[in-house]
Amino acid sequence: MNIRLMLADDHRMLREGLRRSMIEQGFDVVGEARDGDEAVRLAEELKPDVILMDVTMPEMDGVEATRQIKEALPDIRIVMLTMHADQEVLASAIRAGANGYLVKDCSTEEIASAVRMAASGETALSPQLAASMLDEVRKMDQPANDEDRIITRREEEVLQLIADGCSTPEVAERLFISQKTVKNHLASIYQKLDARDRTQAVLQAVRMGIVHLD
Amino acid sequence: MNIRLMLADDHRMLREGLRRSMIEQGFDVVGEARDGDEAVRLAEELKPDVILMDVTMPEMDGVEATRQIKEALPDIRIVMLTMHADQEVLASAIRAGANGYLVKDCSTEEIASAVRMAASGETALSPQLAASMLDEVRKMDQPANDEDRIITRREEEVLQLIADGCSTPEVAERLFISQKTVKNHLASIYQKLDARDRTQAVLQAVRMGIVHLD
DNA sequence: ACAGAAATAGGCCGAATGGCCTATACGGAC
DNA sequence: GTCCGTATAGGCCATTCGGCCTATTTCTGT
């Protein structure tokens, strides 16, 4: 039984080429979408095994489409395609639930391999991008979007500013709140992260992927 | 001119199989070592282009052997082989100067490809391990063993203790020096790392790979 | 409507922190 | 032999930090 593949890209040329290549590689290309909206609709209708999804599309970008599809149909594997090795986009894509992430200049074989890996439940990504992933993988073990987060949004803001080098008065200034409130947030953070000072709190937050080191 | 390859593994069966495969792949297998000591001696004698080195070996493990070989002959490329995808070991291997890191269940072609990549100066590692690398790559850009280090050993000790959660008095106690001396070291560290407090100093040190997060 | 969490803000206080001085002893480098 | 860096240590002082209280507002879930 062949892997049922769906394509989502706004460039006809790329879709055509991709379709031929993927059929040659032995996949069943069951559908093509021209934008994010269509991708979401077609995904629910066709229920493909894997979707090759471009990041940049009109109406709705690939990341958001991925999020929606994954929410409705978590079993569908999604491999993202992108023009550039953008860490930020990669991060969003992984958070959205993408099972793979490829730069577009990779070979047909690489794409086929990534699709097969995705279909079998593995995560595939371009070697150039592999390194950038670690940071983001770390964030995966955090809720990040769910509301069962340990650290509240405000606390996270405070933590990030501290990590960025702000002192308590500076954080207060940046967030337009009093120093006392910042201290309150910090005290709460210390409890939650089992830290006794800002240094330990920030380190723990870095370990947990809550804050980023530039 | 073929790539001159040396093998280092304590399992005869694996060495034999590896030798045949690598010769088939067009490499010159110029030597084989049964343990870390022998690997270091043979490497200096044969000066191969690339060494395929097992991590777990009697006498001296592959990581330590790698470190010694890299110190004496930095031009020799070393690809590490391991049974399990252990992040910690990968970290040590990369720090020791390994140019590649493969899990043993990968194909002959993958090994050959990794050897060729290593020979041409690239770093190759199993996709499963690629992600774990980022942290360690960061540490690579530091001297780590040279004496042109920015932060002195003592300062590094202080930094590590701070990162481990010690306060100034605690660091003083641990190092059997006065709090004042600790403060002096910290002041010196702040200058060197362009930090104004311990939090920034530790973060910068983490970025530079001077200290490690447990 | 009411409970609970989150965000806001204040007071108080002792300890820790960081900046800016000086000073000594011990190395190695030139 | 002198100079420089490192490690050691002290004093002084303003600021910051963290702990321990209380309190109000808003929002969300029940």
Tab-separated table of C-alpha atoms (C1' of nucleotides) in Angstrom:
chain	number	residue	atom	x	y	z
A	1	MET	CA	0.000	0.000	0.000
A	2	ASN	CA	1.551	3.238	-1.161
A	3	ILE	CA	1.872	6.292	0.963
A	4	ARG	CA	-0.934	8.743	0.180
A	5	LEU	CA	0.616	12.141	-0.296
A	6	MET	CA	-0.922	15.587	-0.563
A	7	LEU	CA	0.853	18.705	-1.800
A	8	ALA	CA	0.285	22.272	-0.662
A	9	ASP	CA	2.112	25.025	-2.475
A	10	ASP	CA	1.016	28.187	-4.227
A	11	HIS	CA	3.443	27.785	-7.133
A	12	ARG	CA	1.986	25.685	-9.905
A	13	MET	CA	5.396	24.915	-11.352
A	14	LEU	CA	6.669	23.591	-8.079
A	15	ARG	CA	3.525	21.532	-7.503
A	16	GLU	CA	3.781	19.981	-10.982
A	17	GLY	CA	7.412	19.103	-10.563
A	18	LEU	CA	6.886	17.815	-7.073
A	19	ARG	CA	3.922	15.706	-8.154
A	20	ARG	CA	5.864	14.032	-10.959
A	21	SER	CA	8.870	13.418	-8.749
A	22	MET	CA	6.814	11.993	-5.934
A	23	ILE	CA	4.834	9.729	-8.248
A	24	GLU	CA	8.127	8.507	-9.667
A	25	GLN	CA	9.246	7.796	-6.140
A	26	GLY	CA	6.210	5.578	-5.701
A	27	PHE	CA	3.863	7.816	-3.757
A	28	ASP	CA	0.166	8.284	-4.477
A	29	VAL	CA	-0.379	11.985	-4.878
A	30	VAL	CA	-4.016	12.237	-3.876
A	31	GLY	CA	-4.468	15.962	-3.859
A	32	GLU	CA	-2.977	19.433	-4.238
A	33	ALA	CA	-3.784	22.662	-2.458
A	34	ARG	CA	-2.953	26.193	-3.572
A	35	ASP	CA	-3.143	27.900	-0.200
A	36	GLY	CA	-3.459	27.239	3.499
A	37	ASP	CA	-7.258	27.313	3.576
A	38	GLU	CA	-7.513	24.806	0.800
A	39	ALA	CA	-4.886	22.642	2.453
A	40	VAL	CA	-6.933	22.441	5.644
A	41	ARG	CA	-10.147	21.629	3.749
A	42	LEU	CA	-8.523	19.055	1.468
A	43	ALA	CA	-6.687	17.433	4.357
A	44	GLU	CA	-9.960	16.792	6.178
A	45	GLU	CA	-11.578	15.528	3.000
A	46	LEU	CA	-8.776	13.327	1.685
A	47	LYS	CA	-7.090	12.314	4.926
A	48	PRO	CA	-3.687	11.757	3.283
A	49	ASP	CA	-0.868	10.002	5.139
A	50	VAL	CA	1.568	12.826	4.581
A	51	ILE	CA	1.307	16.430	3.437
A	52	LEU	CA	4.185	18.297	1.800
A	53	MET	CA	3.425	21.859	2.820
A	54	ASP	CA	5.057	25.071	1.714
A	55	VAL	CA	5.624	27.608	4.460
A	56	THR	CA	4.763	30.703	2.481
A	57	MET	CA	1.284	30.615	0.982
A	58	PRO	CA	-1.497	33.154	0.459
A	59	GLU	CA	-4.591	33.236	2.678
A	60	MET	CA	-3.060	31.147	5.409
A	61	ASP	CA	0.601	30.264	5.786
A	62	GLY	CA	1.800	26.717	6.052
A	63	VAL	CA	2.559	26.935	9.732
A	64	GLU	CA	-0.955	27.965	10.675
A	65	ALA	CA	-2.422	25.400	8.283
A	66	THR	CA	-0.241	22.769	9.926
A	67	ARG	CA	-1.492	23.765	13.336
A	68	GLN	CA	-5.109	23.502	12.296
A	69	ILE	CA	-4.690	20.219	10.480
A	70	LYS	CA	-2.761	18.704	13.360
A	71	GLU	CA	-5.474	19.793	15.752
A	72	ALA	CA	-8.226	18.149	13.736
A	73	LEU	CA	-6.281	15.163	12.450
A	74	PRO	CA	-3.187	14.497	14.542
A	75	ASP	CA	-2.319	11.358	12.597
A	76	ILE	CA	-1.576	13.199	9.386
A	77	ARG	CA	2.152	13.718	9.033
A	78	ILE	CA	3.246	17.063	7.696
A	79	VAL	CA	6.597	17.883	6.111
A	80	MET	CA	7.261	21.588	5.687
A	81	LEU	CA	9.106	23.061	2.744
A	82	THR	CA	10.798	26.409	2.869
A	83	MET	CA	13.024	28.559	0.730
A	84	HIS	CA	15.412	29.610	3.454
A	85	ALA	CA	16.850	28.038	6.546
A	86	ASP	CA	15.049	30.329	8.930
A	87	GLN	CA	15.394	29.282	12.541
A	88	GLU	CA	12.377	31.229	13.674
A	89	VAL	CA	10.106	29.652	11.098
A	90	LEU	CA	11.542	26.244	11.873
A	91	ALA	CA	10.733	26.823	15.512
A	92	SER	CA	7.138	27.740	14.743
A	93	ALA	CA	6.794	24.813	12.372
A	94	ILE	CA	8.017	22.330	14.932
A	95	ARG	CA	5.781	23.839	17.569
A	96	ALA	CA	2.855	23.659	15.162
A	97	GLY	CA	3.471	19.952	14.976
A	98	ALA	CA	5.352	19.507	11.715
A	99	ASN	CA	7.035	16.116	11.310
A	100	GLY	CA	9.720	17.341	8.979
A	101	TYR	CA	11.271	20.485	7.655
A	102	LEU	CA	13.189	20.739	4.390
A	103	VAL	CA	14.822	23.524	2.451
A	104	LYS	CA	13.612	23.562	-1.125
A	105	ASP	CA	17.002	23.098	-2.713
A	106	CYS	CA	17.267	19.527	-1.546
A	107	SER	CA	17.055	16.602	-3.947
A	108	THR	CA	14.032	14.549	-4.910
A	109	GLU	CA	15.541	11.628	-3.068
A	110	GLU	CA	15.891	13.683	0.078
A	111	ILE	CA	12.287	14.796	-0.104
A	112	ALA	CA	11.129	11.239	-0.735
A	113	SER	CA	13.208	10.036	2.177
A	114	ALA	CA	11.763	12.710	4.435
A	115	VAL	CA	8.241	11.765	3.422
A	116	ARG	CA	8.897	8.112	4.179
A	117	MET	CA	10.439	8.980	7.498
A	118	ALA	CA	7.483	11.176	8.359
A	119	ALA	CA	5.080	8.428	7.345
A	120	SER	CA	6.794	6.002	9.683
A	121	GLY	CA	6.598	8.474	12.512
A	122	GLU	CA	10.132	9.839	12.431
A	123	THR	CA	11.132	13.449	12.164
A	124	ALA	CA	13.171	14.464	9.159
A	125	LEU	CA	14.940	17.691	8.562
A	126	SER	CA	17.639	19.082	6.347
A	127	PRO	CA	21.081	18.608	7.831
A	128	GLN	CA	21.675	22.337	7.618
A	129	LEU	CA	18.700	22.796	9.851
A	130	ALA	CA	19.262	19.919	12.179
A	131	ALA	CA	21.446	21.917	14.473
A	132	SER	CA	19.018	24.758	14.853
A	133	MET	CA	16.457	22.313	16.034
A	134	LEU	CA	17.835	21.439	19.403
A	135	ASP	CA	16.818	24.683	20.970
A	136	GLU	CA	13.328	24.284	19.679
A	137	VAL	CA	12.985	20.647	20.562
A	138	ARG	CA	13.697	21.715	24.080
A	139	LYS	CA	10.751	24.053	23.886
A	140	MET	CA	8.552	21.185	22.773
A	141	ASP	CA	8.681	19.617	26.185
A	142	GLN	CA	7.095	22.788	27.422
A	143	PRO	CA	3.402	23.413	26.892
A	144	ALA	CA	4.180	26.682	25.051
A	145	ASN	CA	0.601	27.180	23.925
A	146	ASP	CA	-1.488	25.162	26.345
A	147	GLU	CA	-2.736	26.725	29.508
A	148	ASP	CA	-1.232	24.105	31.785
A	149	ARG	CA	1.987	26.072	31.605
A	150	ILE	CA	3.959	26.344	34.804
A	151	ILE	CA	5.244	29.855	34.275
A	152	THR	CA	2.640	32.454	33.362
A	153	ARG	CA	3.077	34.720	30.379
A	154	ARG	CA	3.916	37.682	32.521
A	155	GLU	CA	6.448	35.711	34.493
A	156	GLU	CA	7.936	34.540	31.235
A	157	GLU	CA	8.273	38.126	30.065
A	158	VAL	CA	10.055	39.008	33.281
A	159	LEU	CA	12.354	36.005	32.960
A	160	GLN	CA	13.227	36.858	29.389
A	161	LEU	CA	14.069	40.445	30.282
A	162	ILE	CA	16.238	39.270	33.165
A	163	ALA	CA	17.949	36.875	30.784
A	164	ASP	CA	18.426	39.781	28.383
A	165	GLY	CA	20.369	41.588	31.065
A	166	CYS	CA	17.806	43.799	32.761
A	167	SER	CA	17.895	44.487	36.500
A	168	THR	CA	14.708	44.612	38.519
A	169	PRO	CA	14.257	48.381	38.080
A	170	GLU	CA	14.856	48.032	34.358
A	171	VAL	CA	12.355	45.250	33.981
A	172	ALA	CA	9.833	47.396	35.836
A	173	GLU	CA	10.497	50.267	33.473
A	174	ARG	CA	10.222	48.095	30.383
A	175	LEU	CA	6.946	46.542	31.453
A	176	PHE	CA	5.485	49.767	32.858
A	177	ILE	CA	4.950	48.226	36.276
A	178	SER	CA	6.458	48.899	39.679
A	179	GLN	CA	9.625	47.274	40.925
A	180	LYS	CA	7.541	45.593	43.571
A	181	THR	CA	5.461	43.770	41.021
A	182	VAL	CA	8.565	42.558	39.286
A	183	LYS	CA	9.814	41.261	42.612
A	184	ASN	CA	6.508	39.499	43.161
A	185	HIS	CA	6.780	37.799	39.800
A	186	LEU	CA	10.330	36.823	40.559
A	187	ALA	CA	9.376	35.358	43.918
A	188	SER	CA	6.705	33.309	42.208
A	189	ILE	CA	9.192	32.210	39.581
A	190	TYR	CA	11.714	31.145	42.214
A	191	GLN	CA	9.132	28.901	43.807
A	192	LYS	CA	8.049	27.351	40.566
A	193	LEU	CA	11.516	26.780	39.196
A	194	ASP	CA	13.020	25.765	42.513
A	195	ALA	CA	15.535	28.582	42.294
A	196	ARG	CA	16.719	30.910	45.011
A	197	ASP	CA	17.999	33.766	42.901
A	198	ARG	CA	17.636	35.206	39.438
A	199	THR	CA	20.725	33.477	38.162
A	200	GLN	CA	19.405	30.028	38.993
A	201	ALA	CA	15.960	30.931	37.749
A	202	VAL	CA	17.271	32.040	34.382
A	203	LEU	CA	19.499	28.985	34.037
A	204	GLN	CA	16.624	26.698	34.858
A	205	ALA	CA	14.450	28.570	32.377
A	206	VAL	CA	17.119	28.144	29.727
A	207	ARG	CA	17.316	24.428	30.440
A	208	MET	CA	13.565	24.197	30.123
A	209	GLY	CA	13.526	26.272	26.975
A	210	ILE	CA	11.353	28.957	28.488
A	211	VAL	CA	13.785	31.706	27.608
A	212	HIS	CA	16.272	32.037	24.797
A	213	LEU	CA	19.912	33.109	24.771
A	214	ASP	CA	19.756	35.668	21.968
B	1	MET	CA	44.451	9.063	-4.376
B	2	ASN	CA	42.294	7.052	-2.019
B	3	ILE	CA	41.419	8.098	1.450
B	4	ARG	CA	43.685	6.362	3.971
B	5	LEU	CA	41.494	4.934	6.693
B	6	MET	CA	42.318	3.454	10.076
B	7	LEU	CA	39.929	1.424	12.231
B	8	ALA	CA	39.803	1.291	16.012
B	9	ASP	CA	37.429	-1.155	17.645
B	10	ASP	CA	37.847	-3.914	20.185
B	11	HIS	CA	35.483	-6.316	18.416
B	12	ARG	CA	37.274	-8.385	15.822
B	13	MET	CA	34.055	-9.230	14.000
B	14	LEU	CA	33.136	-5.600	13.638
B	15	ARG	CA	36.626	-4.656	12.506
B	16	GLU	CA	36.634	-7.405	9.867
B	17	GLY	CA	33.234	-6.441	8.527
B	18	LEU	CA	34.094	-2.787	8.587
B	19	ARG	CA	37.382	-3.371	6.811
B	20	ARG	CA	35.753	-5.332	3.980
B	21	SER	CA	32.977	-2.771	3.588
B	22	MET	CA	35.313	0.162	3.577
B	23	ILE	CA	37.656	-1.440	1.083
B	24	GLU	CA	34.649	-2.129	-1.119
B	25	GLN	CA	33.766	1.511	-0.820
B	26	GLY	CA	37.176	2.396	-2.175
B	27	PHE	CA	39.074	3.327	0.953
B	28	ASP	CA	42.607	2.200	1.813
B	29	VAL	CA	42.410	0.579	5.221
B	30	VAL	CA	45.935	1.161	6.429
B	31	GLY	CA	45.638	-0.090	9.977
B	32	GLU	CA	43.492	-1.443	12.782
B	33	ALA	CA	43.687	-0.850	16.510
B	34	ARG	CA	42.160	-2.972	19.255
B	35	ASP	CA	42.074	-0.355	21.994
B	36	GLY	CA	42.584	3.315	22.669
B	37	ASP	CA	46.294	3.067	23.451
B	38	GLU	CA	46.989	1.215	20.257
B	39	ALA	CA	44.859	3.707	18.334
B	40	VAL	CA	46.970	6.612	19.552
B	41	ARG	CA	50.250	4.827	18.764
B	42	LEU	CA	49.110	3.641	15.344
B	43	ALA	CA	47.684	7.022	14.441
B	44	GLU	CA	51.056	8.673	15.036
B	45	GLU	CA	52.824	5.959	13.111
B	46	LEU	CA	50.497	5.656	10.125
B	47	LYS	CA	49.092	9.174	9.972
B	48	PRO	CA	45.850	8.089	8.287
B	49	ASP	CA	43.464	10.613	6.771
B	50	VAL	CA	40.514	9.372	8.767
B	51	ILE	CA	40.034	7.121	11.778
B	52	LEU	CA	36.830	5.228	12.448
B	53	MET	CA	36.881	4.972	16.211
B	54	ASP	CA	34.619	3.053	18.538
B	55	VAL	CA	33.625	4.861	21.700
B	56	THR	CA	33.833	1.923	24.059
B	57	MET	CA	37.226	0.264	24.096
B	58	PRO	CA	39.417	-1.287	26.795
B	59	GLU	CA	42.481	0.520	28.193
B	60	MET	CA	41.451	3.897	26.859
B	61	ASP	CA	38.052	4.826	25.505
B	62	GLY	CA	37.582	6.327	22.068
B	63	VAL	CA	36.882	9.802	23.363
B	64	GLU	CA	40.127	10.075	25.270
B	65	ALA	CA	42.021	8.528	22.366
B	66	THR	CA	40.443	11.087	20.070
B	67	ARG	CA	41.517	13.894	22.354
B	68	GLN	CA	45.111	12.691	22.416
B	69	ILE	CA	45.304	12.081	18.703
B	70	LYS	CA	43.762	15.457	17.904
B	71	GLU	CA	46.262	17.127	20.193
B	72	ALA	CA	49.240	15.528	18.485
B	73	LEU	CA	47.886	15.432	14.943
B	74	PRO	CA	45.030	17.876	14.461
B	75	ASP	CA	44.755	17.107	10.749
B	76	ILE	CA	43.600	13.549	11.273
B	77	ARG	CA	39.841	13.327	10.962
B	78	ILE	CA	38.092	11.102	13.430
B	79	VAL	CA	34.629	9.610	13.057
B	80	MET	CA	33.230	8.089	16.223
B	81	LEU	CA	31.080	4.988	16.271
B	82	THR	CA	28.763	4.159	19.114
B	83	MET	CA	26.118	1.647	20.002
B	84	HIS	CA	23.665	4.073	21.469
B	85	ALA	CA	22.611	7.606	20.753
B	86	ASP	CA	23.945	9.002	23.976
B	87	GLN	CA	23.888	12.762	24.141
B	88	GLU	CA	26.466	12.943	26.874
B	89	VAL	CA	28.967	10.849	24.979
B	90	LEU	CA	28.280	12.791	21.809
B	91	ALA	CA	29.022	15.961	23.720
B	92	SER	CA	32.337	14.637	24.972
B	93	ALA	CA	33.223	13.316	21.530
B	94	ILE	CA	32.576	16.634	19.864
B	95	ARG	CA	34.522	18.429	22.563
B	96	ALA	CA	37.363	15.988	22.089
B	97	GLY	CA	37.486	17.062	18.472
B	98	ALA	CA	35.642	14.284	16.652
B	99	ASN	CA	34.642	15.133	13.083
B	100	GLY	CA	31.729	12.749	12.965
B	101	TYR	CA	29.563	10.620	15.148
B	102	LEU	CA	27.569	7.621	13.935
B	103	VAL	CA	25.385	5.024	15.579
B	104	LYS	CA	26.510	1.552	14.654
B	105	ASP	CA	23.256	0.451	13.101
B	106	CYS	CA	23.689	2.727	10.127
B	107	SER	CA	24.413	1.398	6.649
B	108	THR	CA	27.760	0.909	4.969
B	109	GLU	CA	26.886	3.715	2.601
B	110	GLU	CA	26.203	6.046	5.500
B	111	ILE	CA	29.517	5.217	7.099
B	112	ALA	CA	31.341	5.675	3.824
B	113	SER	CA	29.594	8.972	3.293
B	114	ALA	CA	30.525	10.117	6.786
B	115	VAL	CA	34.161	9.187	6.212
B	116	ARG	CA	34.237	11.123	2.950
B	117	MET	CA	32.612	14.111	4.609
B	118	ALA	CA	35.102	13.959	7.447
B	119	ALA	CA	37.993	13.696	4.997
B	120	SER	CA	36.821	16.822	3.203
B	121	GLY	CA	36.594	18.681	6.466
B	122	GLU	CA	32.870	18.446	7.043
B	123	THR	CA	31.192	17.127	10.131
B	124	ALA	CA	28.934	14.139	9.707
B	125	LEU	CA	26.586	12.686	12.210
B	126	SER	CA	23.607	10.421	12.295
B	127	PRO	CA	20.396	12.338	11.724
B	128	GLN	CA	19.060	11.087	15.030
B	129	LEU	CA	21.997	12.745	16.709
B	130	ALA	CA	22.165	15.890	14.670
B	131	ALA	CA	19.902	17.798	16.952
B	132	SER	CA	21.875	17.075	20.077
B	133	MET	CA	24.874	18.675	18.515
B	134	LEU	CA	24.003	22.305	18.682
B	135	ASP	CA	24.875	22.770	22.312
B	136	GLU	CA	28.240	21.212	21.836
B	137	VAL	CA	29.083	23.030	18.652
B	138	ARG	CA	28.711	26.146	20.656
B	139	LYS	CA	31.366	24.889	23.000
B	140	MET	CA	33.721	24.166	20.112
B	141	ASP	CA	34.327	27.799	19.334
B	142	GLN	CA	36.082	28.084	22.692
B	143	PRO	CA	39.763	27.255	23.134
B	144	ALA	CA	38.941	24.918	26.061
B	145	ASN	CA	42.454	23.540	26.306
B	146	ASP	CA	44.742	26.236	24.886
B	147	GLU	CA	46.308	28.778	27.153
B	148	ASP	CA	45.064	31.754	25.189
B	149	ARG	CA	41.926	31.430	27.257
B	150	ILE	CA	40.120	34.588	28.218
B	151	ILE	CA	38.887	33.377	31.565
B	152	THR	CA	41.510	31.987	33.915
B	153	ARG	CA	41.096	28.592	35.517
B	154	ARG	CA	40.254	30.061	38.862
B	155	GLU	CA	37.701	32.379	37.343
B	156	GLU	CA	36.235	29.433	35.512
B	157	GLU	CA	35.911	27.547	38.769
B	158	VAL	CA	34.097	30.480	40.292
B	159	LEU	CA	31.809	30.762	37.286
B	160	GLN	CA	30.955	27.089	37.346
B	161	LEU	CA	30.117	27.193	41.037
B	162	ILE	CA	27.917	30.226	40.501
B	163	ALA	CA	26.228	28.402	37.647
B	164	ASP	CA	25.768	25.442	39.940
B	165	GLY	CA	23.801	27.622	42.295
B	166	CYS	CA	26.346	28.841	44.815
B	167	SER	CA	26.220	32.318	46.287
B	168	THR	CA	29.368	34.338	46.870
B	169	PRO	CA	29.827	33.100	50.458
B	170	GLU	CA	29.288	29.529	49.314
B	171	VAL	CA	31.811	29.817	46.525
B	172	ALA	CA	34.302	31.222	49.016
B	173	GLU	CA	33.695	28.294	51.328
B	174	ARG	CA	34.017	25.724	48.570
B	175	LEU	CA	37.261	27.174	47.267
B	176	PHE	CA	38.700	27.905	50.730
B	177	ILE	CA	39.189	31.570	49.957
B	178	SER	CA	37.633	34.737	51.308
B	179	GLN	CA	34.439	36.226	49.971
B	180	LYS	CA	36.467	39.216	48.897
B	181	THR	CA	38.596	37.138	46.598
B	182	VAL	CA	35.519	35.637	45.049
B	183	LYS	CA	34.214	39.128	44.463
B	184	ASN	CA	37.510	40.091	42.866
B	185	HIS	CA	37.303	37.157	40.506
B	186	LEU	CA	33.732	38.057	39.684
B	187	ALA	CA	34.671	41.658	38.981
B	188	SER	CA	37.366	40.443	36.626
B	189	ILE	CA	34.903	38.078	34.986
B	190	TYR	CA	32.358	40.859	34.489
B	191	GLN	CA	34.944	42.895	32.645
B	192	LYS	CA	36.055	40.060	30.448
B	193	LEU	CA	32.584	38.820	29.592
B	194	ASP	CA	31.064	42.268	29.310
B	195	ALA	CA	28.564	41.452	32.019
B	196	ARG	CA	27.396	43.579	34.880
B	197	ASP	CA	26.092	40.903	37.195
B	198	ARG	CA	26.478	37.207	37.870
B	199	THR	CA	23.397	36.335	35.890
B	200	GLN	CA	24.718	37.883	32.708
B	201	ALA	CA	28.173	36.496	33.335
B	202	VAL	CA	26.879	32.962	33.694
B	203	LEU	CA	24.650	33.266	30.638
B	204	GLN	CA	27.540	34.572	28.585
B	205	ALA	CA	29.717	31.759	29.883
B	206	VAL	CA	27.061	29.258	28.892
B	207	ARG	CA	26.863	30.754	25.418
B	208	MET	CA	30.625	30.510	25.134
B	209	GLY	CA	30.660	26.995	26.489
B	210	ILE	CA	32.852	27.927	29.439
B	211	VAL	CA	30.405	26.454	31.896
B	212	HIS	CA	27.910	23.678	31.483
B	213	LEU	CA	24.318	23.358	32.586
B	214	ASP	CA	24.493	20.071	34.480
C	1	DA	C1'	-22.395	34.319	42.436
C	2	DC	C1'	-18.224	32.738	44.148
C	3	DA	C1'	-13.576	30.566	44.263
C	4	DG	C1'	-9.159	30.743	42.550
C	5	DA	C1'	-5.479	32.368	39.847
C	6	DA	C1'	-2.979	36.204	37.881
C	7	DA	C1'	-1.380	40.830	37.934
C	8	DT	C1'	-0.907	44.763	40.279
C	9	DA	C1'	1.413	47.394	44.466
C	10	DG	C1'	3.045	48.565	49.057
C	11	DG	C1'	6.175	48.136	53.539
C	12	DC	C1'	10.067	46.333	56.032
C	13	DC	C1'	14.558	44.377	56.740
C	14	DG	C1'	18.766	41.826	56.618
C	15	DA	C1'	21.865	39.891	53.465
C	16	DA	C1'	24.026	39.900	49.120
C	17	DT	C1'	25.847	42.335	45.397
C	18	DG	C1'	28.816	45.349	42.586
C	19	DG	C1'	31.964	49.459	42.087
C	20	DC	C1'	36.059	51.516	43.335
C	21	DC	C1'	40.054	51.910	45.918
C	22	DT	C1'	44.670	49.671	47.814
C	23	DA	C1'	47.933	45.886	48.825
C	24	DT	C1'	50.848	41.545	48.978
C	25	DA	C1'	52.809	37.220	47.125
C	26	DC	C1'	54.033	34.277	43.479
C	27	DG	C1'	54.788	32.973	39.124
C	28	DG	C1'	56.635	33.367	34.258
C	29	DA	C1'	58.408	36.397	30.317
C	30	DC	C1'	61.624	39.418	28.416
D	1	DG	C1'	65.819	42.035	37.530
D	2	DT	C1'	61.836	44.037	36.381
D	3	DC	C1'	57.221	43.815	34.646
D	4	DC	C1'	52.845	41.682	34.035
D	5	DG	C1'	49.208	38.609	35.108
D	6	DT	C1'	47.116	35.780	38.624
D	7	DA	C1'	45.475	34.862	43.121
D	8	DT	C1'	44.976	36.441	47.370
D	9	DA	C1'	42.621	39.966	50.781
D	10	DG	C1'	40.912	44.181	52.918
D	11	DG	C1'	37.785	48.583	53.335
D	12	DC	C1'	33.799	51.423	52.128
D	13	DC	C1'	29.327	52.359	50.350
D	14	DA	C1'	25.174	52.661	47.624
D	15	DT	C1'	22.230	49.622	45.423
D	16	DT	C1'	20.009	45.498	44.719
D	17	DC	C1'	18.028	41.397	46.105
D	18	DG	C1'	15.070	38.076	48.342
D	19	DG	C1'	11.859	36.841	52.216
D	20	DC	C1'	7.747	37.717	54.512
D	21	DC	C1'	3.760	40.224	55.218
D	22	DT	C1'	-0.864	42.462	53.323
D	23	DA	C1'	-4.036	44.253	49.732
D	24	DT	C1'	-6.825	45.420	45.382
D	25	DT	C1'	-8.444	44.446	40.732
D	26	DT	C1'	-9.543	41.595	37.004
D	27	DC	C1'	-10.561	37.499	34.786
D	28	DT	C1'	-11.848	32.722	34.333
D	29	DG	C1'	-14.163	28.710	35.514
D	30	DT	C1'	-17.773	26.533	38.055
